[in-house]
mmCIF file of N, CA and C in Angstrom:
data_model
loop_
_atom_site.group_PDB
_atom_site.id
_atom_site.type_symbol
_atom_site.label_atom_id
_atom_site.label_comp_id
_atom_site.label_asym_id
_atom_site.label_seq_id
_atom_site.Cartn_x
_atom_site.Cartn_y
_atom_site.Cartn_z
ATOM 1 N N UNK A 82 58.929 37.493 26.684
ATOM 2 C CA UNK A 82 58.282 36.831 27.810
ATOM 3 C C UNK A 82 56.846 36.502 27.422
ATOM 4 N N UNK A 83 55.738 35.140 27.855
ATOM 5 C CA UNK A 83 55.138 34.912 27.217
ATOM 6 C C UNK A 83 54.306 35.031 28.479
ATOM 7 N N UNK A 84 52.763 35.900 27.768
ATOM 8 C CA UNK A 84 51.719 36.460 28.721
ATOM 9 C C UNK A 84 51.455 35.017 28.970
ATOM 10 N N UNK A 85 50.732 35.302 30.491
ATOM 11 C CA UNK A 85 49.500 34.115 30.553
ATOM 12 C C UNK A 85 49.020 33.889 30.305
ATOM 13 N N UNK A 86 48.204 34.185 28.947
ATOM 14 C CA UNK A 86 47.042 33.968 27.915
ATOM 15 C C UNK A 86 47.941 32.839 27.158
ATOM 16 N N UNK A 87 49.135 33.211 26.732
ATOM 17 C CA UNK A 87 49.500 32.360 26.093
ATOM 18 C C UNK A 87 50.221 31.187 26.629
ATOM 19 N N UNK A 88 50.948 30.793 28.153
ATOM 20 C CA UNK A 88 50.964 30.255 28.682
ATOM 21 C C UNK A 88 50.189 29.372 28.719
ATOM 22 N N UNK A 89 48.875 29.731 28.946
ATOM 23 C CA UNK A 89 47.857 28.910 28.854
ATOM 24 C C UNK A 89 47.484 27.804 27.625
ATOM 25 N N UNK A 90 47.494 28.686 26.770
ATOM 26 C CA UNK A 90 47.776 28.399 25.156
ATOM 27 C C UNK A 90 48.300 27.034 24.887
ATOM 28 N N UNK A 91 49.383 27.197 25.643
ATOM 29 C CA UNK A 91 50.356 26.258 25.395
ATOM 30 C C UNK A 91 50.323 25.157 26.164
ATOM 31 N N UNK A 92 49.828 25.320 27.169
ATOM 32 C CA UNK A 92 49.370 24.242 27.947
ATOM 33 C C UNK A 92 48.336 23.675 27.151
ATOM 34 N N UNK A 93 47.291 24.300 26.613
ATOM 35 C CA UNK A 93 46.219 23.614 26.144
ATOM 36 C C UNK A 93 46.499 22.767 25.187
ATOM 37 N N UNK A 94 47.657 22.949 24.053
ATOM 38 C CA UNK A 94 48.113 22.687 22.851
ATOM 39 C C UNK A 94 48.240 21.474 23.344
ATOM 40 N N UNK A 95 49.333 21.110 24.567
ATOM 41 C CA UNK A 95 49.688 19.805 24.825
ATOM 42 C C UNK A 95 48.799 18.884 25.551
ATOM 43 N N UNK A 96 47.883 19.270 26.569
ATOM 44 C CA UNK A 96 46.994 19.033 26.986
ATOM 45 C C UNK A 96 45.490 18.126 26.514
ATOM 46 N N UNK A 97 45.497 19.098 25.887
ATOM 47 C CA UNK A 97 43.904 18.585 25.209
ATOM 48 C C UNK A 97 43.943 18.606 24.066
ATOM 49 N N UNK A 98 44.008 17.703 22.935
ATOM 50 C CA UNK A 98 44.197 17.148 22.086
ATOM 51 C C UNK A 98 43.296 17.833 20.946
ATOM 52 N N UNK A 99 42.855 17.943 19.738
ATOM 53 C CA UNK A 99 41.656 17.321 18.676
ATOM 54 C C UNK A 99 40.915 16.114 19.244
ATOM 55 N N UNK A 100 39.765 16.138 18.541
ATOM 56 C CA UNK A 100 39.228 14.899 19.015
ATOM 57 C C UNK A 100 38.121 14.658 18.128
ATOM 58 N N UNK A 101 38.136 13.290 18.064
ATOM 59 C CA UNK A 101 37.548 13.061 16.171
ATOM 60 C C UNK A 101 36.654 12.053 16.913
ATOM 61 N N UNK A 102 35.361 12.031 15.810
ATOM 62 C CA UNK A 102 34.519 11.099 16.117
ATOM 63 C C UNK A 102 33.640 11.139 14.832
ATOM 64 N N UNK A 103 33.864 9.559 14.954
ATOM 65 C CA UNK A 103 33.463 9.098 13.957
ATOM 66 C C UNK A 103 31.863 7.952 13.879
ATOM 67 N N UNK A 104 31.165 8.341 12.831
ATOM 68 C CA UNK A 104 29.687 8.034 12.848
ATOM 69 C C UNK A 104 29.636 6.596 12.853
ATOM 70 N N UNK A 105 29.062 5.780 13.057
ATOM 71 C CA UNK A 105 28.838 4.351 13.186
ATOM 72 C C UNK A 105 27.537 3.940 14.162
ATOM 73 N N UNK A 106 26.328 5.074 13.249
ATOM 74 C CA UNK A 106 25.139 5.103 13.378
ATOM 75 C C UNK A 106 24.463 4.283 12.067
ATOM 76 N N UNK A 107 22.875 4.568 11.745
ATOM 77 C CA UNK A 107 22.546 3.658 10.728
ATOM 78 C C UNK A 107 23.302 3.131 9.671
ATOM 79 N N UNK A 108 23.585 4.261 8.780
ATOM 80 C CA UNK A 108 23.980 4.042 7.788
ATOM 81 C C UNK A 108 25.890 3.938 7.767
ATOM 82 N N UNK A 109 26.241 4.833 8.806
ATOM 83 C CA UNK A 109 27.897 4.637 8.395
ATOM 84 C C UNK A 109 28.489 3.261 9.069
ATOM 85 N N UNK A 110 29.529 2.783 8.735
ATOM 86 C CA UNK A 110 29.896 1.251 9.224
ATOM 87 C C UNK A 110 28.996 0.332 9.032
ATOM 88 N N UNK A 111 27.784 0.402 7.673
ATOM 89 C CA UNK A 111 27.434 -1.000 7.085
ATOM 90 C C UNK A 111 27.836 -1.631 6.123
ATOM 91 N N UNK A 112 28.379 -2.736 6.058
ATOM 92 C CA UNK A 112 28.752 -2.985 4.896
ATOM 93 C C UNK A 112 27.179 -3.282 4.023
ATOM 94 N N UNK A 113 25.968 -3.497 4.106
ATOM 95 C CA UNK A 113 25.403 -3.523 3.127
ATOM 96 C C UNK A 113 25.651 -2.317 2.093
ATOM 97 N N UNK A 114 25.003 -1.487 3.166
ATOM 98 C CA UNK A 114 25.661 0.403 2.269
ATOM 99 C C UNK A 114 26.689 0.624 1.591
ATOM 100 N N UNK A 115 27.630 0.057 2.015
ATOM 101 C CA UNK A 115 29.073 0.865 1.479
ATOM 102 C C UNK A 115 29.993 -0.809 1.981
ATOM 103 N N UNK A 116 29.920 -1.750 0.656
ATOM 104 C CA UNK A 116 29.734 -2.524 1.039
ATOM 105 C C UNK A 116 32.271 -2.737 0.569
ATOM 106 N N UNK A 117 32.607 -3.564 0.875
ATOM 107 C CA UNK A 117 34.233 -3.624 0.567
ATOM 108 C C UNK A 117 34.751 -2.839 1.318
ATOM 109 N N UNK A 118 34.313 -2.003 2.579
ATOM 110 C CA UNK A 118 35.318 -1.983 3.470
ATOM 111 C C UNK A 118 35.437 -2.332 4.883
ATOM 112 N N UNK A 119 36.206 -2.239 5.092
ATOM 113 C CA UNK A 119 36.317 -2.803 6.439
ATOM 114 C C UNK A 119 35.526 -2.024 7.545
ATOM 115 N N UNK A 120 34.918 -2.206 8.068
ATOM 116 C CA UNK A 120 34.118 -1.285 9.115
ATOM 117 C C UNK A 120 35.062 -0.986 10.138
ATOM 118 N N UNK A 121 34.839 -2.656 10.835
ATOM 119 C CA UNK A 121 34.874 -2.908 11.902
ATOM 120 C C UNK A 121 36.131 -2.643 12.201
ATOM 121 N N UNK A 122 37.338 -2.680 11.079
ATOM 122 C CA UNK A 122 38.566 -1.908 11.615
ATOM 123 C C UNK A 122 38.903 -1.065 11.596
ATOM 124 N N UNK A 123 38.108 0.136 10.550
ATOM 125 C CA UNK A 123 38.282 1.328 10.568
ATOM 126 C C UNK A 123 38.543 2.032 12.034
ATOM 127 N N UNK A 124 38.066 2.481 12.970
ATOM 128 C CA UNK A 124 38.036 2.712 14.404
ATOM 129 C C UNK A 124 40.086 2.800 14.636
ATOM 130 N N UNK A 125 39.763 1.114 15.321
ATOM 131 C CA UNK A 125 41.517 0.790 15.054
ATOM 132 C C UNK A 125 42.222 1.214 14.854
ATOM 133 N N UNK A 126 42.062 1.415 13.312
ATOM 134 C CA UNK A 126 43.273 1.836 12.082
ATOM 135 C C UNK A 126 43.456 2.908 12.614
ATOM 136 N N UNK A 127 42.058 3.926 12.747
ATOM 137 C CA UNK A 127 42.725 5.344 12.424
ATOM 138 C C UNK A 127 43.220 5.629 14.397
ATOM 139 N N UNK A 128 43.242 4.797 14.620
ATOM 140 C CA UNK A 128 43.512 5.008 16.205
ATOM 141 C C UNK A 128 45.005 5.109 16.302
ATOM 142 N N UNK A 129 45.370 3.952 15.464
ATOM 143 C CA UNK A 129 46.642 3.036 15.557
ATOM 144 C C UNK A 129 47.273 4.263 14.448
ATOM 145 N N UNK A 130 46.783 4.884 13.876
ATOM 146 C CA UNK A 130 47.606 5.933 12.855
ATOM 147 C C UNK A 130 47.609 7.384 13.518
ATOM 148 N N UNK A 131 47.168 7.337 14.320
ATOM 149 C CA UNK A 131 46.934 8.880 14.795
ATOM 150 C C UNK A 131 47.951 8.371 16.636
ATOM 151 N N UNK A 132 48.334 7.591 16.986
ATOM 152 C CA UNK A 132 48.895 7.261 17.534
ATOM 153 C C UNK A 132 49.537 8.065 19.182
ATOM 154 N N UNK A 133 48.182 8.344 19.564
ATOM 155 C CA UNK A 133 47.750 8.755 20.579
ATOM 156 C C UNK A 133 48.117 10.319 20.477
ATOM 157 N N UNK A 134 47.760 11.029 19.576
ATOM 158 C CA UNK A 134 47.597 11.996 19.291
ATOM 159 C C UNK A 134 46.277 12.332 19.438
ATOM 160 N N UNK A 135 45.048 12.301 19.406
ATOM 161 C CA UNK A 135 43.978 12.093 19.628
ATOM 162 C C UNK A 135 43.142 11.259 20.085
ATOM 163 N N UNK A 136 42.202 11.285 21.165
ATOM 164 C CA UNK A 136 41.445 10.293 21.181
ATOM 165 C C UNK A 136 40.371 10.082 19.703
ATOM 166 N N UNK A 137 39.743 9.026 19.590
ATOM 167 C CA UNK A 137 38.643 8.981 18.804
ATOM 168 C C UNK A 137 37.424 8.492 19.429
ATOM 169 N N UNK A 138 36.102 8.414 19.179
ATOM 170 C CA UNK A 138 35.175 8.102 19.500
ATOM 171 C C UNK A 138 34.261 7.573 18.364
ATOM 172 N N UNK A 139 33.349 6.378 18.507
ATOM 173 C CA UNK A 139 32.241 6.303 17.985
ATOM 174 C C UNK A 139 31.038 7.035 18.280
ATOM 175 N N UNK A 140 30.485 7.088 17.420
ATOM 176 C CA UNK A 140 28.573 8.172 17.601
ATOM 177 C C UNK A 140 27.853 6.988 17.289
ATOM 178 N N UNK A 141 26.927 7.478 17.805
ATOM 179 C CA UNK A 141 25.346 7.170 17.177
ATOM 180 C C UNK A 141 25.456 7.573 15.636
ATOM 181 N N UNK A 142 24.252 8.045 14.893
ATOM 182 C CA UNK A 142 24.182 8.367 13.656
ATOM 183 C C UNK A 142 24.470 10.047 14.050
ATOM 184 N N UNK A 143 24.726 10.448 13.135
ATOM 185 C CA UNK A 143 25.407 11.950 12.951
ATOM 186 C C UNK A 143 24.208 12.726 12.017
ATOM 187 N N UNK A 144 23.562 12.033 11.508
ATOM 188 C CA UNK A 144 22.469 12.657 10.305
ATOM 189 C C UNK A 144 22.927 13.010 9.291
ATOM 190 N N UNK A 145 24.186 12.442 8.869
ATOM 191 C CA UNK A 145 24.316 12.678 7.185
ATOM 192 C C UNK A 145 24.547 11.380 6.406
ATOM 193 N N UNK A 146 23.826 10.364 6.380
ATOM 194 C CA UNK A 146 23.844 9.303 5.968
ATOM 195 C C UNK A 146 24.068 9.631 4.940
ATOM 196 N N UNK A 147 23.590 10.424 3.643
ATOM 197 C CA UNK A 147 24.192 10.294 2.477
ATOM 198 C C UNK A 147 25.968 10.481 2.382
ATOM 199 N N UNK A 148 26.268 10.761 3.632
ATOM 200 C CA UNK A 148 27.737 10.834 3.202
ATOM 201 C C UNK A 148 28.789 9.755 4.047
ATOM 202 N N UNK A 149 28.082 8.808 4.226
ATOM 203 C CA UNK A 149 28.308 7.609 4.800
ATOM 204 C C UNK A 149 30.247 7.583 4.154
ATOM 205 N N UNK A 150 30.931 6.930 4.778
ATOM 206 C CA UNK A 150 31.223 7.361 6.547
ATOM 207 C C UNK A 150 31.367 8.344 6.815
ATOM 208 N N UNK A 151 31.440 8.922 8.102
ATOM 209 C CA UNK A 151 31.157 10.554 7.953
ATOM 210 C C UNK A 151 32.505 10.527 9.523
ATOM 211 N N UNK A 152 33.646 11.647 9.287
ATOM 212 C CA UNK A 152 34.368 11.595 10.410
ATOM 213 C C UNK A 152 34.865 13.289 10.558
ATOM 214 N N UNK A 153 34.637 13.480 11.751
ATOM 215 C CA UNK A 153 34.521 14.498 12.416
ATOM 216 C C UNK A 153 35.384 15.039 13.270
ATOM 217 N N UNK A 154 36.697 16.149 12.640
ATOM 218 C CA UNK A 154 37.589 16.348 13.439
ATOM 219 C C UNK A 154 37.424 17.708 14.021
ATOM 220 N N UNK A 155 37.206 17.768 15.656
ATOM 221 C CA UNK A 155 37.220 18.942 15.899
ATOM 222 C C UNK A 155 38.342 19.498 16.971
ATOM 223 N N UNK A 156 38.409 20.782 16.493
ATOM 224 C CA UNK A 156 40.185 21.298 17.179
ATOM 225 C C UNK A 156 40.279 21.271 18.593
ATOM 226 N N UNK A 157 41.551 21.728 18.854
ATOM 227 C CA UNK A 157 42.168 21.175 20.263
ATOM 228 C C UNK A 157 41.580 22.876 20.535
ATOM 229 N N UNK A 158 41.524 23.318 22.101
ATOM 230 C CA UNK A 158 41.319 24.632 22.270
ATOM 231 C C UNK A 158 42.642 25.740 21.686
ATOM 232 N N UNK A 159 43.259 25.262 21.567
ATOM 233 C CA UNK A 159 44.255 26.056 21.125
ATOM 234 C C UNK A 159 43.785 26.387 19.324
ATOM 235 N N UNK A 160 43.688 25.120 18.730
ATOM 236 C CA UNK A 160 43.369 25.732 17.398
ATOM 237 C C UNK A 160 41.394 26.513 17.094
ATOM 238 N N UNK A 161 41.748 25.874 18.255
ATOM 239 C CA UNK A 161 39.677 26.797 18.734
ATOM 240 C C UNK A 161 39.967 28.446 18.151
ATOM 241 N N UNK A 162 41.144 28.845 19.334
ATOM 242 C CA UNK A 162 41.690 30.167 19.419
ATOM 243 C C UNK A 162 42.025 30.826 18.309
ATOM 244 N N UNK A 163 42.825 29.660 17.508
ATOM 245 C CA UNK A 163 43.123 30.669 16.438
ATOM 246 C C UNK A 163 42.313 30.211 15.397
ATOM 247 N N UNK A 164 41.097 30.070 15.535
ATOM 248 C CA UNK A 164 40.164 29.932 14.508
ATOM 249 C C UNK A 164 39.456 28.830 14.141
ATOM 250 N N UNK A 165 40.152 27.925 14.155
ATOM 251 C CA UNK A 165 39.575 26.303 13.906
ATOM 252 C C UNK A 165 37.895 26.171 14.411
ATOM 253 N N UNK A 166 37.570 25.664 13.539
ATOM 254 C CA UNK A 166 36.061 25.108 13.844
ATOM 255 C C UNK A 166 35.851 23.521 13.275
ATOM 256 N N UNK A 167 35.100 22.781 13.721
ATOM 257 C CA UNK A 167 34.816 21.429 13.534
ATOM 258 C C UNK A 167 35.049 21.110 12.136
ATOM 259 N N UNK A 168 35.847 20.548 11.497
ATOM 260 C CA UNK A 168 35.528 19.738 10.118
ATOM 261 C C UNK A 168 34.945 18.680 9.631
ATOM 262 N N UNK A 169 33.963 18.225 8.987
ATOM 263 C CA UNK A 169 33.390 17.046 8.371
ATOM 264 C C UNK A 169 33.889 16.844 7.382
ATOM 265 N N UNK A 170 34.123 15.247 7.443
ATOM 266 C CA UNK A 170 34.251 14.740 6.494
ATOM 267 C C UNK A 170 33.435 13.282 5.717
ATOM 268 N N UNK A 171 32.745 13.311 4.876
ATOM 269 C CA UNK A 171 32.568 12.454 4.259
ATOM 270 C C UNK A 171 32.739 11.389 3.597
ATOM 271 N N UNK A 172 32.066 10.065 3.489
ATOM 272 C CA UNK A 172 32.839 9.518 1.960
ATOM 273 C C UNK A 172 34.189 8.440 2.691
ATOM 274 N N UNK A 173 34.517 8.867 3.890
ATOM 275 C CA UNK A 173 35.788 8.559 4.484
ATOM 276 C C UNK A 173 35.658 6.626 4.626
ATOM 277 N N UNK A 174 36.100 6.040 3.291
ATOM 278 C CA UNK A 174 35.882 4.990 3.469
ATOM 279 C C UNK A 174 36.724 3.885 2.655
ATOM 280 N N UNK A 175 38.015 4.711 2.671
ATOM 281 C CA UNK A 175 39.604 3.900 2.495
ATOM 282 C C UNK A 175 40.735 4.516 3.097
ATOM 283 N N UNK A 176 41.964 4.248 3.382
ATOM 284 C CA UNK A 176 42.790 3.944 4.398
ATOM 285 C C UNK A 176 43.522 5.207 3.868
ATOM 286 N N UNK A 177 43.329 5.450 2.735
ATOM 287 C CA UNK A 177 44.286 6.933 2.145
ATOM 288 C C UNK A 177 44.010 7.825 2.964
ATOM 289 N N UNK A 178 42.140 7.908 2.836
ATOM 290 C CA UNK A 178 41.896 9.100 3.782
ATOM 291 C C UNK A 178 42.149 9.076 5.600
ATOM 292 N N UNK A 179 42.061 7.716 5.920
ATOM 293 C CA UNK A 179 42.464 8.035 7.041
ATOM 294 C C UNK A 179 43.979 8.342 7.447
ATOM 295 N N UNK A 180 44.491 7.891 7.035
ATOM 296 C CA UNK A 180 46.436 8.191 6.505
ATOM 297 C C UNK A 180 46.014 9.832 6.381
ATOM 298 N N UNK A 181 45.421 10.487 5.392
ATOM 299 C CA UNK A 181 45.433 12.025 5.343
ATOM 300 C C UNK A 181 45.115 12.635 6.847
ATOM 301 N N UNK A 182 43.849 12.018 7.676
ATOM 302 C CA UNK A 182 43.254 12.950 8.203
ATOM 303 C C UNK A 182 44.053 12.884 9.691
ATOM 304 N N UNK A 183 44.844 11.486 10.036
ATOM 305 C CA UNK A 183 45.655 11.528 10.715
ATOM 306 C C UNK A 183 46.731 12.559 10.663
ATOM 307 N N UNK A 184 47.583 12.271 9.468
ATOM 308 C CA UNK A 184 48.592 13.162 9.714
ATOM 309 C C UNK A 184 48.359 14.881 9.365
ATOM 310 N N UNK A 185 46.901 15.362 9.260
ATOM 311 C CA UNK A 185 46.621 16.308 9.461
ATOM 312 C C UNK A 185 47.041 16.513 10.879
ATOM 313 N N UNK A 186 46.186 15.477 11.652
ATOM 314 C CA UNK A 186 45.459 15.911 13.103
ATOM 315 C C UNK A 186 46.551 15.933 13.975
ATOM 316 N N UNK A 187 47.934 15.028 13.572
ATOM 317 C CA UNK A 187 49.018 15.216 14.010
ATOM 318 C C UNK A 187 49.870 16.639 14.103
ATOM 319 N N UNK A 188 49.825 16.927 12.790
ATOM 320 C CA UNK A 188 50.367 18.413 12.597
ATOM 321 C C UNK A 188 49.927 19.298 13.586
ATOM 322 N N UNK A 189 48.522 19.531 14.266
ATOM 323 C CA UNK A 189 47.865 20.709 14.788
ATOM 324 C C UNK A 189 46.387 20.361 14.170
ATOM 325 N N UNK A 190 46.062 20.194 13.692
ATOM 326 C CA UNK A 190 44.615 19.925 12.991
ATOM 327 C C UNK A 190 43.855 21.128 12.697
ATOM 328 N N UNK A 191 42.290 21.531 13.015
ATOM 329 C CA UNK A 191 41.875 22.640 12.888
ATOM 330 C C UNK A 191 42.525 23.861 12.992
ATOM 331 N N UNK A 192 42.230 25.214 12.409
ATOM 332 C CA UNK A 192 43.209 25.883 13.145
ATOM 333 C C UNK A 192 44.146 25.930 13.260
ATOM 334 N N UNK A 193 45.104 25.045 13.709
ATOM 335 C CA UNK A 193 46.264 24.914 13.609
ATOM 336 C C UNK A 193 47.241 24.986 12.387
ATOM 337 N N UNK A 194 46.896 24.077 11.585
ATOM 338 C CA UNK A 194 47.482 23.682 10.575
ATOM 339 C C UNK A 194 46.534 23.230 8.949
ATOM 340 N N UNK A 195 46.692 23.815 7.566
ATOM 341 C CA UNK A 195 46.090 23.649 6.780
ATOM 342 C C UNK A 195 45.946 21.692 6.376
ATOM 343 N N UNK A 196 44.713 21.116 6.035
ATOM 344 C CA UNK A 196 44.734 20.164 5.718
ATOM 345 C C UNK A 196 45.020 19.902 4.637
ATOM 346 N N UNK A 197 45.596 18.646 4.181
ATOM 347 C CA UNK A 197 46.411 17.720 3.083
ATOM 348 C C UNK A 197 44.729 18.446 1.917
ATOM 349 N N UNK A 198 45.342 19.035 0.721
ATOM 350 C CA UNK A 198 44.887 19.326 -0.340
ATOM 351 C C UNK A 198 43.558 18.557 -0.763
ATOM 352 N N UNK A 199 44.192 16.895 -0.585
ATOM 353 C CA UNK A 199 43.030 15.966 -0.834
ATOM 354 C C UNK A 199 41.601 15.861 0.185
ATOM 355 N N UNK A 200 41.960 16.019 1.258
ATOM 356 C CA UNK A 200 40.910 16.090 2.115
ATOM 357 C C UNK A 200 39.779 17.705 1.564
ATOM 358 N N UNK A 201 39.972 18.188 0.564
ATOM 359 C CA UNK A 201 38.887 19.618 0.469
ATOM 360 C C UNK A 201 37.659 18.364 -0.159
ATOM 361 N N UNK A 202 38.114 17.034 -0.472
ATOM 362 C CA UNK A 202 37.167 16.381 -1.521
ATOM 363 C C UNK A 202 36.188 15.202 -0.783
ATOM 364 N N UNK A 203 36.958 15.648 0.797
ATOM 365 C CA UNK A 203 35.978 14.736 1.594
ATOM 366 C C UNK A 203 35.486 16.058 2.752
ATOM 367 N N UNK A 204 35.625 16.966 2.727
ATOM 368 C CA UNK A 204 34.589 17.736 3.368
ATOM 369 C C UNK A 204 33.405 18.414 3.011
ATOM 370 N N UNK A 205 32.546 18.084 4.094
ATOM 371 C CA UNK A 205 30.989 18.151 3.362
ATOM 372 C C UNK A 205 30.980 19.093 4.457
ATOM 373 N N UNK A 206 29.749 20.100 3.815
ATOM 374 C CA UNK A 206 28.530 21.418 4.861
ATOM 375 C C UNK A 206 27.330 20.265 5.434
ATOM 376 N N UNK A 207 27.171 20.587 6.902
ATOM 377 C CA UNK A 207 25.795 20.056 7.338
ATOM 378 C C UNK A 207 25.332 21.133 8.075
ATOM 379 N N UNK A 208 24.484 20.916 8.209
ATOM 380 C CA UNK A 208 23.059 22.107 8.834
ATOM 381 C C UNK A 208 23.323 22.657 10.264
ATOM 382 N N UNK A 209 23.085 23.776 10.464
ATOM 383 C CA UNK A 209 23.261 24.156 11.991
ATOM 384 C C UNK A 209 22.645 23.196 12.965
ATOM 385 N N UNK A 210 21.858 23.042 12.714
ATOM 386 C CA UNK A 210 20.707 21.639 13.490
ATOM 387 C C UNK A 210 21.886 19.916 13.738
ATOM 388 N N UNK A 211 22.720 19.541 12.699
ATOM 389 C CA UNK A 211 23.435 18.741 12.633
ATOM 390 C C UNK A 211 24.716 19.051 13.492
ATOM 391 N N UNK A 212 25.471 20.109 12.959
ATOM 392 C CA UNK A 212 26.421 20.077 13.911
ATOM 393 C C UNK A 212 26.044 20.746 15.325
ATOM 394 N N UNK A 213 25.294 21.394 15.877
ATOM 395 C CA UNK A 213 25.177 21.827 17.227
ATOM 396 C C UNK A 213 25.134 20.198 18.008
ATOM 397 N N UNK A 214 24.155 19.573 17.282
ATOM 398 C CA UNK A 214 23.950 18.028 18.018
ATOM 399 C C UNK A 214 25.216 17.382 18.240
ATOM 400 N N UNK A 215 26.849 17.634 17.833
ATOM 401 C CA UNK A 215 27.774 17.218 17.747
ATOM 402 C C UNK A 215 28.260 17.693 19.061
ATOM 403 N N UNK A 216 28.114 19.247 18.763
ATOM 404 C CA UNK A 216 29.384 20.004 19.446
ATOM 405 C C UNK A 216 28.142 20.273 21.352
ATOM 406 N N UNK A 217 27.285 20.280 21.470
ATOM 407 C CA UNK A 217 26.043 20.217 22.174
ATOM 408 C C UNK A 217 26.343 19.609 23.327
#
């Protein structure tokens, strides 16, 4: 029989999603910067690949311009629970990685579920000062 803690759990799982947001402040989504990809469809794509499994959002700048594009998946409360904390990712600026970080976020995402091997090469550390402004 399943306590109400976890009842809850489970409601949350289906409920409230991951939810990624992605930078398209100064530097991320210019093509002068990071010039051959598509910006302006990135958004879209990874919308249209994650396929209402998550919402996504645009930001302001995030403050890690050197790691232009910078996308930010943070867990559903359920993978909160069992541990999950916000992931950054960097660099995120061809369709492979969004293909990866989708069908992470599909699986369970944070917490939930370990991410695709390749994604350890687009997560970057930012400063307590950086992510509180996220999660804030």
């Amino acid at each position: 029989m399943a306590t109400p803690r976890a009842a809850r759990a489970g409601r949350a799982a289906t409920a409230a999603p991951c939810r990624v947001t992605v930078c398209r402040g100064c530097c991320c989504g210019d093509a002068a910067k990071i010039p051959g990809v598509d910006h302006a469809g990135q958004i879209p794509r990874l919308r249209a690949a994650l396929d209402g499994a998550a919402p996504v959002r645009a930001s302001e700048c995030l403050d890690v311009c050197d790691q232009a594009n910078v996308v930010v998946v943070q867990p559903s409360p359920a993978g909160r629970a069992a541990g999950g904390r916000p992931v950054w990712l960097g660099l995120v600026n061809d369709d492979d990685a969004l293909a990866d970080i989708a069908a992470w976020i599909r699986a369970g995402g944070p917490g939930l579920t370990e991410p695709p091997g390749v994604l350890d090469l687009y997560e970057i550390k930012v400063s307590r000062r950086v992510r509180e402004g996220l999660e804030g």
